[in-house]
mmCIF file of C-alpha atoms in Angstrom:
data_model
loop_
_atom_site.group_PDB
_atom_site.id
_atom_site.type_symbol
_atom_site.label_atom_id
_atom_site.label_comp_id
_atom_site.label_asym_id
_atom_site.label_seq_id
_atom_site.Cartn_x
_atom_site.Cartn_y
_atom_site.Cartn_z
ATOM 1 C CA UNK A 1352 12.911 121.053 92.497
ATOM 2 C CA UNK A 1353 11.996 118.371 94.978
ATOM 3 C CA UNK A 1354 9.871 119.557 97.851
ATOM 4 C CA UNK A 1355 11.060 118.188 101.212
ATOM 5 C CA UNK A 1356 7.658 117.449 102.671
ATOM 6 C CA UNK A 1357 6.446 115.926 99.437
ATOM 7 C CA UNK A 1358 9.360 113.504 99.390
ATOM 8 C CA UNK A 1359 8.576 112.403 102.926
ATOM 9 C CA UNK A 1360 5.064 111.739 101.763
ATOM 10 C CA UNK A 1361 6.341 109.929 98.699
ATOM 11 C CA UNK A 1362 8.454 107.634 100.835
ATOM 12 C CA UNK A 1363 5.513 106.797 103.031
ATOM 13 C CA UNK A 1364 3.165 106.422 100.082
ATOM 14 C CA UNK A 1365 5.592 104.139 98.311
ATOM 15 C CA UNK A 1366 6.005 101.683 101.133
ATOM 16 C CA UNK A 1367 4.275 102.739 104.334
ATOM 17 C CA UNK A 1368 2.203 99.656 104.338
ATOM 18 C CA UNK A 1369 5.290 97.503 103.965
ATOM 19 C CA UNK A 1370 6.653 99.463 106.933
ATOM 20 C CA UNK A 1371 3.444 99.079 108.893
ATOM 21 C CA UNK A 1372 3.800 96.918 111.938
ATOM 22 C CA UNK A 1373 3.950 93.227 111.173
ATOM 23 C CA UNK A 1374 3.680 90.236 113.431
ATOM 24 C CA UNK A 1375 6.934 88.699 114.633
ATOM 25 C CA UNK A 1376 7.763 86.185 117.341
ATOM 26 C CA UNK A 1377 7.948 88.054 120.644
ATOM 27 C CA UNK A 1378 11.010 86.049 121.646
ATOM 28 C CA UNK A 1379 12.975 87.649 118.819
ATOM 29 C CA UNK A 1380 12.560 91.145 120.315
ATOM 30 C CA UNK A 1381 14.168 92.635 123.376
ATOM 31 C CA UNK A 1382 11.555 93.144 126.125
ATOM 32 C CA UNK A 1383 10.063 96.611 126.518
ATOM 33 C CA UNK A 1384 9.737 97.892 130.080
ATOM 34 C CA UNK A 1385 6.401 99.387 131.222
ATOM 35 C CA UNK A 1386 7.987 102.782 131.911
ATOM 36 C CA UNK A 1387 9.468 102.842 128.411
ATOM 37 C CA UNK A 1388 6.087 102.003 126.861
ATOM 38 C CA UNK A 1389 4.425 104.829 128.787
ATOM 39 C CA UNK A 1390 7.123 107.273 127.664
ATOM 40 C CA UNK A 1391 6.614 106.318 124.008
ATOM 41 C CA UNK A 1392 2.870 106.882 124.425
ATOM 42 C CA UNK A 1393 3.481 110.309 125.968
ATOM 43 C CA UNK A 1394 5.928 111.289 123.218
ATOM 44 C CA UNK A 1395 3.333 110.351 120.617
ATOM 45 C CA UNK A 1396 0.576 112.196 122.486
ATOM 46 C CA UNK A 1397 2.675 115.365 122.634
ATOM 47 C CA UNK A 1398 3.547 115.169 118.937
ATOM 48 C CA UNK A 1399 -0.081 114.693 117.906
ATOM 49 C CA UNK A 1400 -1.172 117.561 120.143
ATOM 50 C CA UNK A 1401 1.402 119.916 118.645
ATOM 51 C CA UNK A 1402 1.540 118.844 115.002
ATOM 52 C CA UNK A 1403 -1.662 117.124 113.880
ATOM 53 C CA UNK A 1404 -3.414 119.104 111.166
ATOM 54 C CA UNK A 1405 -6.699 119.412 113.085
ATOM 55 C CA UNK A 1406 -5.783 120.835 116.523
ATOM 56 C CA UNK A 1407 -8.945 119.627 118.260
ATOM 57 C CA UNK A 1408 -8.599 116.106 116.884
ATOM 58 C CA UNK A 1409 -4.934 116.102 117.876
ATOM 59 C CA UNK A 1410 -5.941 116.931 121.441
ATOM 60 C CA UNK A 1411 -8.472 114.093 121.415
ATOM 61 C CA UNK A 1412 -5.822 111.678 120.171
ATOM 62 C CA UNK A 1413 -3.467 112.832 122.918
ATOM 63 C CA UNK A 1414 -6.092 112.543 125.652
ATOM 64 C CA UNK A 1415 -6.965 109.002 124.582
ATOM 65 C CA UNK A 1416 -3.338 107.860 124.567
ATOM 66 C CA UNK A 1417 -2.707 109.406 127.977
ATOM 67 C CA UNK A 1418 -5.815 107.756 129.399
ATOM 68 C CA UNK A 1419 -4.691 104.349 128.139
ATOM 69 C CA UNK A 1420 -1.196 104.905 129.514
ATOM 70 C CA UNK A 1421 -2.525 106.022 132.911
ATOM 71 C CA UNK A 1422 -4.709 102.904 133.048
ATOM 72 C CA UNK A 1423 -1.646 100.730 132.479
ATOM 73 C CA UNK A 1424 -2.911 99.428 129.142
ATOM 74 C CA UNK A 1425 0.547 99.545 127.574
ATOM 75 C CA UNK A 1426 2.508 98.194 130.551
ATOM 76 C CA UNK A 1427 2.212 94.484 129.847
ATOM 77 C CA UNK A 1428 2.565 94.532 126.065
ATOM 78 C CA UNK A 1429 6.229 93.645 126.343
ATOM 79 C CA UNK A 1430 7.480 94.346 122.802
ATOM 80 C CA UNK A 1431 7.823 97.255 120.405
ATOM 81 C CA UNK A 1432 5.695 95.423 117.857
ATOM 82 C CA UNK A 1433 2.798 95.001 120.273
ATOM 83 C CA UNK A 1434 3.077 98.602 121.471
ATOM 84 C CA UNK A 1435 3.126 99.961 117.926
ATOM 85 C CA UNK A 1436 0.019 97.955 117.064
ATOM 86 C CA UNK A 1437 -1.794 99.167 120.190
ATOM 87 C CA UNK A 1438 -0.902 102.833 119.678
ATOM 88 C CA UNK A 1439 -1.991 102.709 116.039
ATOM 89 C CA UNK A 1440 -5.254 101.010 116.967
ATOM 90 C CA UNK A 1441 -6.039 103.452 119.782
ATOM 91 C CA UNK A 1442 -5.454 106.525 117.604
ATOM 92 C CA UNK A 1443 -7.475 105.155 114.688
ATOM 93 C CA UNK A 1444 -10.344 104.319 117.085
ATOM 94 C CA UNK A 1445 -10.743 108.021 117.915
ATOM 95 C CA UNK A 1446 -10.926 109.105 114.270
ATOM 96 C CA UNK A 1447 -9.656 107.219 111.224
ATOM 97 C CA UNK A 1448 -6.618 108.880 109.624
ATOM 98 C CA UNK A 1449 -5.413 107.364 106.383
ATOM 99 C CA UNK A 1450 -1.662 107.905 106.745
ATOM 100 C CA UNK A 1451 -1.215 107.430 110.499
ATOM 101 C CA UNK A 1452 0.857 104.445 111.607
ATOM 102 C CA UNK A 1453 3.330 103.653 114.360
ATOM 103 C CA UNK A 1454 6.115 101.420 113.079
ATOM 104 C CA UNK A 1455 9.788 100.568 113.666
ATOM 105 C CA UNK A 1456 11.909 103.601 112.880
ATOM 106 C CA UNK A 1457 14.166 103.340 109.826
ATOM 107 C CA UNK A 1458 17.339 101.566 110.902
ATOM 108 C CA UNK A 1459 15.777 100.104 114.042
ATOM 109 C CA UNK A 1460 17.044 96.690 115.098
ATOM 110 C CA UNK A 1461 14.871 93.634 115.353
ATOM 111 C CA UNK A 1462 12.602 91.775 112.980
ATOM 112 C CA UNK A 1463 9.726 94.255 113.241
ATOM 113 C CA UNK A 1464 11.978 96.908 111.731
ATOM 114 C CA UNK A 1465 13.511 94.740 109.063
ATOM 115 C CA UNK A 1466 12.250 92.792 106.099
ATOM 116 C CA UNK A 1467 12.581 93.683 102.475
ATOM 117 C CA UNK A 1468 10.097 96.127 101.083
ATOM 118 C CA UNK A 1469 7.992 95.084 98.180
ATOM 119 C CA UNK A 1470 9.875 95.212 94.914
ATOM 120 C CA UNK A 1471 9.793 98.764 93.637
ATOM 121 C CA UNK A 1472 7.738 99.393 90.518
ATOM 122 C CA UNK A 1473 9.185 101.595 87.778
ATOM 123 C CA UNK A 1474 8.262 105.236 88.288
ATOM 124 C CA UNK A 1475 6.628 105.237 84.859
ATOM 125 C CA UNK A 1476 5.347 101.915 83.553
ATOM 126 C CA UNK A 1477 3.877 103.115 80.259
ATOM 127 C CA UNK A 1478 4.255 106.287 78.187
ATOM 128 C CA UNK A 1479 3.237 105.909 74.563
ATOM 129 C CA UNK A 1480 0.833 106.664 71.771
ATOM 130 C CA UNK A 1481 -1.590 103.821 72.404
ATOM 131 C CA UNK A 1482 -3.619 104.400 69.240
ATOM 132 C CA UNK A 1483 -3.782 107.120 66.578
ATOM 133 C CA UNK A 1484 -4.526 110.365 68.387
ATOM 134 C CA UNK A 1485 -4.533 108.727 71.854
ATOM 135 C CA UNK A 1486 -1.609 109.270 74.253
ATOM 136 C CA UNK A 1487 -1.348 107.025 77.327
ATOM 137 C CA UNK A 1488 0.695 107.623 80.496
ATOM 138 C CA UNK A 1489 0.871 105.357 83.565
ATOM 139 C CA UNK A 1490 3.035 106.710 86.410
ATOM 140 C CA UNK A 1491 3.252 104.728 89.655
ATOM 141 C CA UNK A 1492 4.669 107.475 91.881
ATOM 142 C CA UNK A 1493 5.473 111.182 91.678
ATOM 143 C CA UNK A 1494 9.013 111.092 93.061
ATOM 144 C CA UNK A 1495 10.147 114.417 91.648
ATOM 145 C CA UNK A 1496 13.273 112.728 90.288
ATOM 146 C CA UNK A 1497 14.955 114.327 87.264
ATOM 147 C CA UNK A 1498 14.569 111.045 85.395
ATOM 148 C CA UNK A 1499 10.808 110.857 85.921
ATOM 149 C CA UNK A 1500 10.275 114.525 85.120
ATOM 150 C CA UNK A 1501 12.374 114.158 81.984
ATOM 151 C CA UNK A 1502 10.395 111.129 80.830
ATOM 152 C CA UNK A 1503 7.101 112.934 81.370
ATOM 153 C CA UNK A 1504 8.308 115.970 79.415
ATOM 154 C CA UNK A 1505 9.501 113.711 76.590
ATOM 155 C CA UNK A 1506 6.172 111.864 76.549
ATOM 156 C CA UNK A 1507 4.214 115.112 76.395
ATOM 157 C CA UNK A 1508 6.377 116.375 73.544
ATOM 158 C CA UNK A 1509 5.772 113.130 71.645
ATOM 159 C CA UNK A 1510 2.037 113.396 72.320
ATOM 160 C CA UNK A 1511 2.042 116.913 70.881
ATOM 161 C CA UNK A 1512 4.074 115.864 67.853
ATOM 162 C CA UNK A 1513 1.833 112.837 67.347
ATOM 163 C CA UNK A 1514 -1.296 114.953 67.211
ATOM 164 C CA UNK A 1515 -2.854 113.539 70.367
ATOM 165 C CA UNK A 1516 -6.508 114.506 70.655
ATOM 166 C CA UNK A 1517 -6.981 112.388 73.787
ATOM 167 C CA UNK A 1518 -4.695 112.079 76.812
ATOM 168 C CA UNK A 1519 -5.299 109.145 79.169
ATOM 169 C CA UNK A 1520 -3.505 109.398 82.524
ATOM 170 C CA UNK A 1521 -3.681 106.046 84.307
ATOM 171 C CA UNK A 1522 -3.383 106.491 88.091
ATOM 172 C CA UNK A 1523 -4.815 103.088 89.031
ATOM 173 C CA UNK A 1524 -1.562 101.818 90.600
ATOM 174 C CA UNK A 1525 -0.261 105.183 91.807
ATOM 175 C CA UNK A 1526 1.391 105.296 95.251
ATOM 176 C CA UNK A 1527 1.571 109.037 95.915
ATOM 177 C CA UNK A 1528 4.409 111.545 95.978
ATOM 178 C CA UNK A 1529 4.847 115.243 95.286
ATOM 179 C CA UNK A 1530 3.612 118.048 93.043
ATOM 180 C CA UNK A 1531 6.329 118.427 90.407
ATOM 181 C CA UNK A 1532 4.985 115.878 87.930
ATOM 182 C CA UNK A 1533 1.474 117.289 88.257
ATOM 183 C CA UNK A 1534 2.811 120.756 87.494
ATOM 184 C CA UNK A 1535 4.643 119.475 84.411
ATOM 185 C CA UNK A 1536 1.453 117.924 83.028
ATOM 186 C CA UNK A 1537 -0.731 120.872 84.012
ATOM 187 C CA UNK A 1538 1.526 123.266 82.099
ATOM 188 C CA UNK A 1539 0.568 121.461 78.894
ATOM 189 C CA UNK A 1540 -3.141 120.753 79.422
ATOM 190 C CA UNK A 1541 -4.428 124.022 80.936
ATOM 191 C CA UNK A 1542 -5.041 126.986 78.646
ATOM 192 C CA UNK A 1543 -5.559 129.461 81.507
ATOM 193 C CA UNK A 1544 -4.201 129.685 85.069
ATOM 194 C CA UNK A 1545 -6.467 127.785 87.440
ATOM 195 C CA UNK A 1546 -6.627 127.439 91.200
ATOM 196 C CA UNK A 1547 -6.682 123.708 91.849
ATOM 197 C CA UNK A 1548 -6.712 122.815 95.545
ATOM 198 C CA UNK A 1549 -5.822 124.326 98.918
ATOM 199 C CA UNK A 1550 -3.201 122.862 101.266
ATOM 200 C CA UNK A 1551 -3.264 123.706 104.990
ATOM 201 C CA UNK A 1552 -0.348 122.846 107.287
ATOM 202 C CA UNK A 1553 0.039 123.245 111.055
ATOM 203 C CA UNK A 1554 2.321 126.237 111.516
ATOM 204 C CA UNK A 1555 4.691 124.414 113.896
ATOM 205 C CA UNK A 1556 5.318 121.727 111.299
ATOM 206 C CA UNK A 1557 5.412 124.041 108.292
ATOM 207 C CA UNK A 1558 8.306 126.015 109.743
ATOM 208 C CA UNK A 1559 10.270 122.787 110.120
ATOM 209 C CA UNK A 1560 9.428 121.312 106.712
ATOM 210 C CA UNK A 1561 8.568 124.145 104.308
ATOM 211 C CA UNK A 1562 7.152 123.711 100.857
ATOM 212 C CA UNK A 1563 8.867 125.622 98.082
ATOM 213 C CA UNK A 1564 6.477 128.363 97.082
ATOM 214 C CA UNK A 1565 6.303 129.803 93.600
ATOM 215 C CA UNK A 1566 3.900 130.326 90.697
ATOM 216 C CA UNK A 1567 2.204 126.944 91.218
ATOM 217 C CA UNK A 1568 2.188 127.007 95.049
ATOM 218 C CA UNK A 1569 1.077 130.340 96.492
ATOM 219 C CA UNK A 1570 0.741 131.513 100.087
ATOM 220 C CA UNK A 1571 -2.775 132.555 101.130
ATOM 221 C CA UNK A 1572 -4.310 134.120 104.246
ATOM 222 C CA UNK A 1573 -5.063 131.662 107.058
ATOM 223 C CA UNK A 1574 -5.592 131.476 110.846
ATOM 224 C CA UNK A 1575 -2.488 132.017 112.957
ATOM 225 C CA UNK A 1576 -1.913 128.317 113.674
ATOM 226 C CA UNK A 1577 -2.219 127.330 109.996
ATOM 227 C CA UNK A 1578 -0.033 127.980 106.947
ATOM 228 C CA UNK A 1579 -2.210 127.944 103.830
ATOM 229 C CA UNK A 1580 -1.018 127.448 100.265
ATOM 230 C CA UNK A 1581 -2.966 127.251 97.034
ATOM 231 C CA UNK A 1582 -1.927 124.851 94.293
ATOM 232 C CA UNK A 1583 -2.312 126.410 90.843
ATOM 233 C CA UNK A 1584 -2.055 125.214 87.272
ATOM 234 C CA UNK A 1585 0.116 127.617 85.264
ATOM 235 C CA UNK A 1586 0.175 127.149 81.468
ATOM 236 C CA UNK A 1587 3.549 127.230 79.795
ATOM 237 C CA UNK A 1588 4.457 130.203 77.654
ATOM 238 C CA UNK A 1589 3.443 129.645 74.063
ATOM 239 C CA UNK A 1590 0.725 127.147 74.907
ATOM 240 C CA UNK A 1591 0.432 123.516 73.839
ATOM 241 C CA UNK A 1592 -1.761 121.531 71.439
ATOM 242 C CA UNK A 1593 -2.697 119.386 74.443
ATOM 243 C CA UNK A 1594 -4.716 122.293 75.809
ATOM 244 C CA UNK A 1595 -7.390 121.188 73.346
ATOM 245 C CA UNK A 1596 -7.062 117.468 74.095
ATOM 246 C CA UNK A 1597 -9.721 115.522 75.919
ATOM 247 C CA UNK A 1598 -8.295 114.162 79.190
ATOM 248 C CA UNK A 1599 -9.304 110.998 81.021
ATOM 249 C CA UNK A 1600 -7.816 110.103 84.408
ATOM 250 C CA UNK A 1601 -8.200 106.492 85.571
ATOM 251 C CA UNK A 1602 -8.521 105.709 89.294
ATOM 252 C CA UNK A 1603 -8.927 102.703 91.576
ATOM 253 C CA UNK A 1604 -9.064 101.774 95.241
ATOM 254 C CA UNK A 1605 -5.267 101.633 95.116
ATOM 255 C CA UNK A 1606 -4.912 105.274 94.001
ATOM 256 C CA UNK A 1607 -3.606 107.141 97.025
ATOM 257 C CA UNK A 1608 -2.391 110.474 98.369
ATOM 258 C CA UNK A 1609 -0.790 112.597 95.622
ATOM 259 C CA UNK A 1610 -2.594 110.433 93.074
ATOM 260 C CA UNK A 1611 -5.852 111.496 94.703
ATOM 261 C CA UNK A 1612 -4.681 115.123 94.808
ATOM 262 C CA UNK A 1613 -4.163 115.079 91.039
ATOM 263 C CA UNK A 1614 -7.502 113.347 90.472
ATOM 264 C CA UNK A 1615 -9.494 115.873 92.498
ATOM 265 C CA UNK A 1616 -7.612 118.828 90.985
ATOM 266 C CA UNK A 1617 -8.521 117.796 87.449
ATOM 267 C CA UNK A 1618 -12.047 116.787 88.425
ATOM 268 C CA UNK A 1619 -13.026 120.015 90.183
ATOM 269 C CA UNK A 1620 -11.662 122.129 87.333
ATOM 270 C CA UNK A 1621 -13.497 119.893 84.840
ATOM 271 C CA UNK A 1622 -10.230 119.390 82.971
ATOM 272 C CA UNK A 1623 -10.471 115.595 83.103
ATOM 273 C CA UNK A 1624 -13.141 112.939 83.364
ATOM 274 C CA UNK A 1625 -12.385 110.428 86.123
ATOM 275 C CA UNK A 1626 -13.126 106.802 85.236
ATOM 276 C CA UNK A 1627 -12.807 103.734 87.449
ATOM 277 C CA UNK A 1628 -13.454 103.009 91.119
ATOM 278 C CA UNK A 1629 -13.409 105.205 94.234
ATOM 279 C CA UNK A 1630 -9.951 106.036 95.538
ATOM 280 C CA UNK A 1631 -8.321 105.110 98.806
ATOM 281 C CA UNK A 1632 -9.012 108.164 100.953
ATOM 282 C CA UNK A 1633 -5.579 109.269 102.201
ATOM 283 C CA UNK A 1634 -5.708 113.030 101.922
ATOM 284 C CA UNK A 1635 -3.639 114.291 104.849
ATOM 285 C CA UNK A 1636 0.086 114.759 104.250
ATOM 286 C CA UNK A 1637 2.621 114.472 107.004
ATOM 287 C CA UNK A 1638 6.018 113.735 108.467
ATOM 288 C CA UNK A 1639 7.880 111.108 110.457
ATOM 289 C CA UNK A 1640 8.066 111.692 114.211
ATOM 290 C CA UNK A 1641 10.601 109.656 116.249
ATOM 291 C CA UNK A 1642 9.045 108.240 119.422
ATOM 292 C CA UNK A 1643 12.016 106.567 121.085
ATOM 293 C CA UNK A 1644 12.594 102.852 121.711
ATOM 294 C CA UNK A 1645 13.136 102.327 117.996
ATOM 295 C CA UNK A 1646 9.635 103.459 117.013
ATOM 296 C CA UNK A 1647 8.348 106.281 114.822
ATOM 297 C CA UNK A 1648 4.967 107.557 113.694
ATOM 298 C CA UNK A 1649 3.731 109.125 110.494
ATOM 299 C CA UNK A 1650 1.664 112.118 111.617
ATOM 300 C CA UNK A 1651 -0.641 114.076 109.370
ATOM 301 C CA UNK A 1652 0.465 117.695 109.665
ATOM 302 C CA UNK A 1653 -1.519 119.034 106.734
ATOM 303 C CA UNK A 1654 -4.535 118.450 104.556
ATOM 304 C CA UNK A 1655 -5.513 119.183 100.980
ATOM 305 C CA UNK A 1656 -9.062 120.143 100.077
ATOM 306 C CA UNK A 1657 -11.468 121.493 97.488
ATOM 307 C CA UNK A 1658 -11.682 125.304 97.817
ATOM 308 C CA UNK A 1659 -15.282 125.206 96.593
ATOM 309 C CA UNK A 1660 -16.506 123.012 99.445
ATOM 310 C CA UNK A 1661 -13.770 123.090 102.082
ATOM 311 C CA UNK A 1662 -13.848 119.286 102.004
ATOM 312 C CA UNK A 1663 -10.907 116.953 101.494
ATOM 313 C CA UNK A 1664 -10.923 113.231 100.807
ATOM 314 C CA UNK A 1665 -9.365 111.817 103.985
ATOM 315 C CA UNK A 1666 -11.295 108.673 104.888
ATOM 316 C CA UNK A 1667 -13.698 109.319 102.013
ATOM 317 C CA UNK A 1668 -11.793 108.882 98.785
ATOM 318 C CA UNK A 1669 -12.696 110.483 95.481
ATOM 319 C CA UNK A 1670 -15.580 109.177 93.431
ATOM 320 C CA UNK A 1671 -15.046 108.888 89.680
ATOM 321 C CA UNK A 1672 -17.326 110.634 87.223
ATOM 322 C CA UNK A 1673 -17.877 107.295 85.490
ATOM 323 C CA UNK A 1674 -17.825 104.313 87.836
ATOM 324 C CA UNK A 1675 -16.692 100.987 86.394
ATOM 325 C CA UNK A 1676 -14.574 98.167 87.877
ATOM 326 C CA UNK A 1677 -11.010 99.481 87.961
ATOM 327 C CA UNK A 1678 -9.637 96.855 85.529
ATOM 328 C CA UNK A 1679 -12.238 98.047 82.981
ATOM 329 C CA UNK A 1680 -11.419 101.753 83.245
ATOM 330 C CA UNK A 1681 -9.068 101.912 80.265
ATOM 331 C CA UNK A 1682 -11.555 100.059 78.061
ATOM 332 C CA UNK A 1683 -14.195 102.639 78.990
ATOM 333 C CA UNK A 1684 -11.861 105.562 78.274
ATOM 334 C CA UNK A 1685 -10.869 104.134 74.899
ATOM 335 C CA UNK A 1686 -14.472 103.554 73.849
ATOM 336 C CA UNK A 1687 -15.295 107.132 74.854
ATOM 337 C CA UNK A 1688 -12.350 108.189 72.674
ATOM 338 C CA UNK A 1689 -13.931 106.553 69.634
ATOM 339 C CA UNK A 1690 -12.129 103.192 69.680
ATOM 340 C CA UNK A 1691 -14.231 100.168 68.717
ATOM 341 C CA UNK A 1692 -15.080 97.950 71.719
ATOM 342 C CA UNK A 1693 -13.107 94.930 70.468
ATOM 343 C CA UNK A 1694 -10.037 97.065 69.800
ATOM 344 C CA UNK A 1695 -10.441 98.804 73.162
ATOM 345 C CA UNK A 1696 -10.366 95.403 74.872
ATOM 346 C CA UNK A 1697 -7.216 94.433 72.999
ATOM 347 C CA UNK A 1698 -5.398 97.685 73.704
ATOM 348 C CA UNK A 1699 -6.328 97.608 77.383
ATOM 349 C CA UNK A 1700 -5.018 94.057 77.737
ATOM 350 C CA UNK A 1701 -1.753 95.023 76.019
ATOM 351 C CA UNK A 1702 -0.880 97.553 78.740
ATOM 352 C CA UNK A 1703 -2.720 96.069 81.737
ATOM 353 C CA UNK A 1704 -0.904 96.842 85.005
ATOM 354 C CA UNK A 1705 0.167 93.958 87.198
ATOM 355 C CA UNK A 1706 -0.824 93.753 90.843
ATOM 356 C CA UNK A 1707 -3.895 94.751 92.763
ATOM 357 C CA UNK A 1708 -6.067 97.781 92.084
ATOM 358 C CA UNK A 1709 -8.035 97.223 95.272
ATOM 359 C CA UNK A 1710 -8.046 99.127 98.560
ATOM 360 C CA UNK A 1711 -4.827 98.255 100.366
ATOM 361 C CA UNK A 1712 -5.122 95.859 103.313
ATOM 362 C CA UNK A 1713 -5.201 97.595 106.664
ATOM 363 C CA UNK A 1714 -6.520 100.904 105.351
ATOM 364 C CA UNK A 1715 -9.791 102.324 106.678
ATOM 365 C CA UNK A 1716 -12.689 101.719 104.312
ATOM 366 C CA UNK A 1717 -13.549 105.078 102.686
ATOM 367 C CA UNK A 1718 -16.839 106.710 103.600
ATOM 368 C CA UNK A 1719 -19.096 107.719 100.714
ATOM 369 C CA UNK A 1720 -18.217 111.151 99.331
ATOM 370 C CA UNK A 1721 -20.753 113.239 97.413
ATOM 371 C CA UNK A 1722 -20.174 113.211 93.686
ATOM 372 C CA UNK A 1723 -19.348 116.416 91.862
ATOM 373 C CA UNK A 1724 -21.709 117.276 89.012
ATOM 374 C CA UNK A 1725 -20.164 116.765 85.596
ATOM 375 C CA UNK A 1726 -19.630 119.701 83.288
#
């Protein structure tokens, strides 16, 4: 089943940066009155105060926006585009937040709200036996769609039938999404139930956009203002040959959100070795908040973190166990799987993803995050 909040996150992860405010000629937009700009700022301040995952930070965001509005800093901006840029900048200046943006609301009129999104990538770009005993999967998003889930199940069945001793999950061009695909893979690769990560949500937002709880997402005790859920790996009945397979997960600066969730879950349980470059650092999940005047904001209402340390990856990213340039990650995984270097180069080139594997433009640069010791 598709989880409502996860799909909101998937939509933002798939194209939030295409939706992020872009420059447009001011003459093409209707003018924005000073009073309207101040009201948008107040609406955003109230939403951050009530919904942002860290209550104290939300109050700081709100206080900063109100101070700017009271000083008249938004009065002369004149357009929705300029206001959205200023609000985003002022919030990020208080504390960087990987998902937060103010942008034209879906369906808003005017050039700042239009423009074609980047061409959508297939949900799964590669799913095959790449070499004898080596299964290779490259998803680009976890949409929760029946088609994607069906393809992953079919791939895993083929990997089992093909005697896969190594499973390589390539998340280097992954845009985020939900939990369903992770759960499908985890059912095959974990031999015992395992607590993966913890997800905290502001109570006011959780009541509005609930997750679907069950065996893999369990409610846990938390402070009154927080709803806490634990994400678990639950093996399928009867087991799977892939429980004995060696797992490599490839990451890059492009790997974001749910892709980072999956990476940290498999890293902290020592079920996979992460190879590549540090990830993007967008660990807070959230929802769209309408602000009026054709604007909306993506507000982080929850965070996911390592139960061992209490630390997430927002603004920090996840460090791989083996750091190599992202385009070289598959070569490294293949060599570690026993493939000769020349053949590893050839196989990697045959399935190389197109597009950038670098940190997306406009995102905060991740802060260094301590590495986890390898098993």
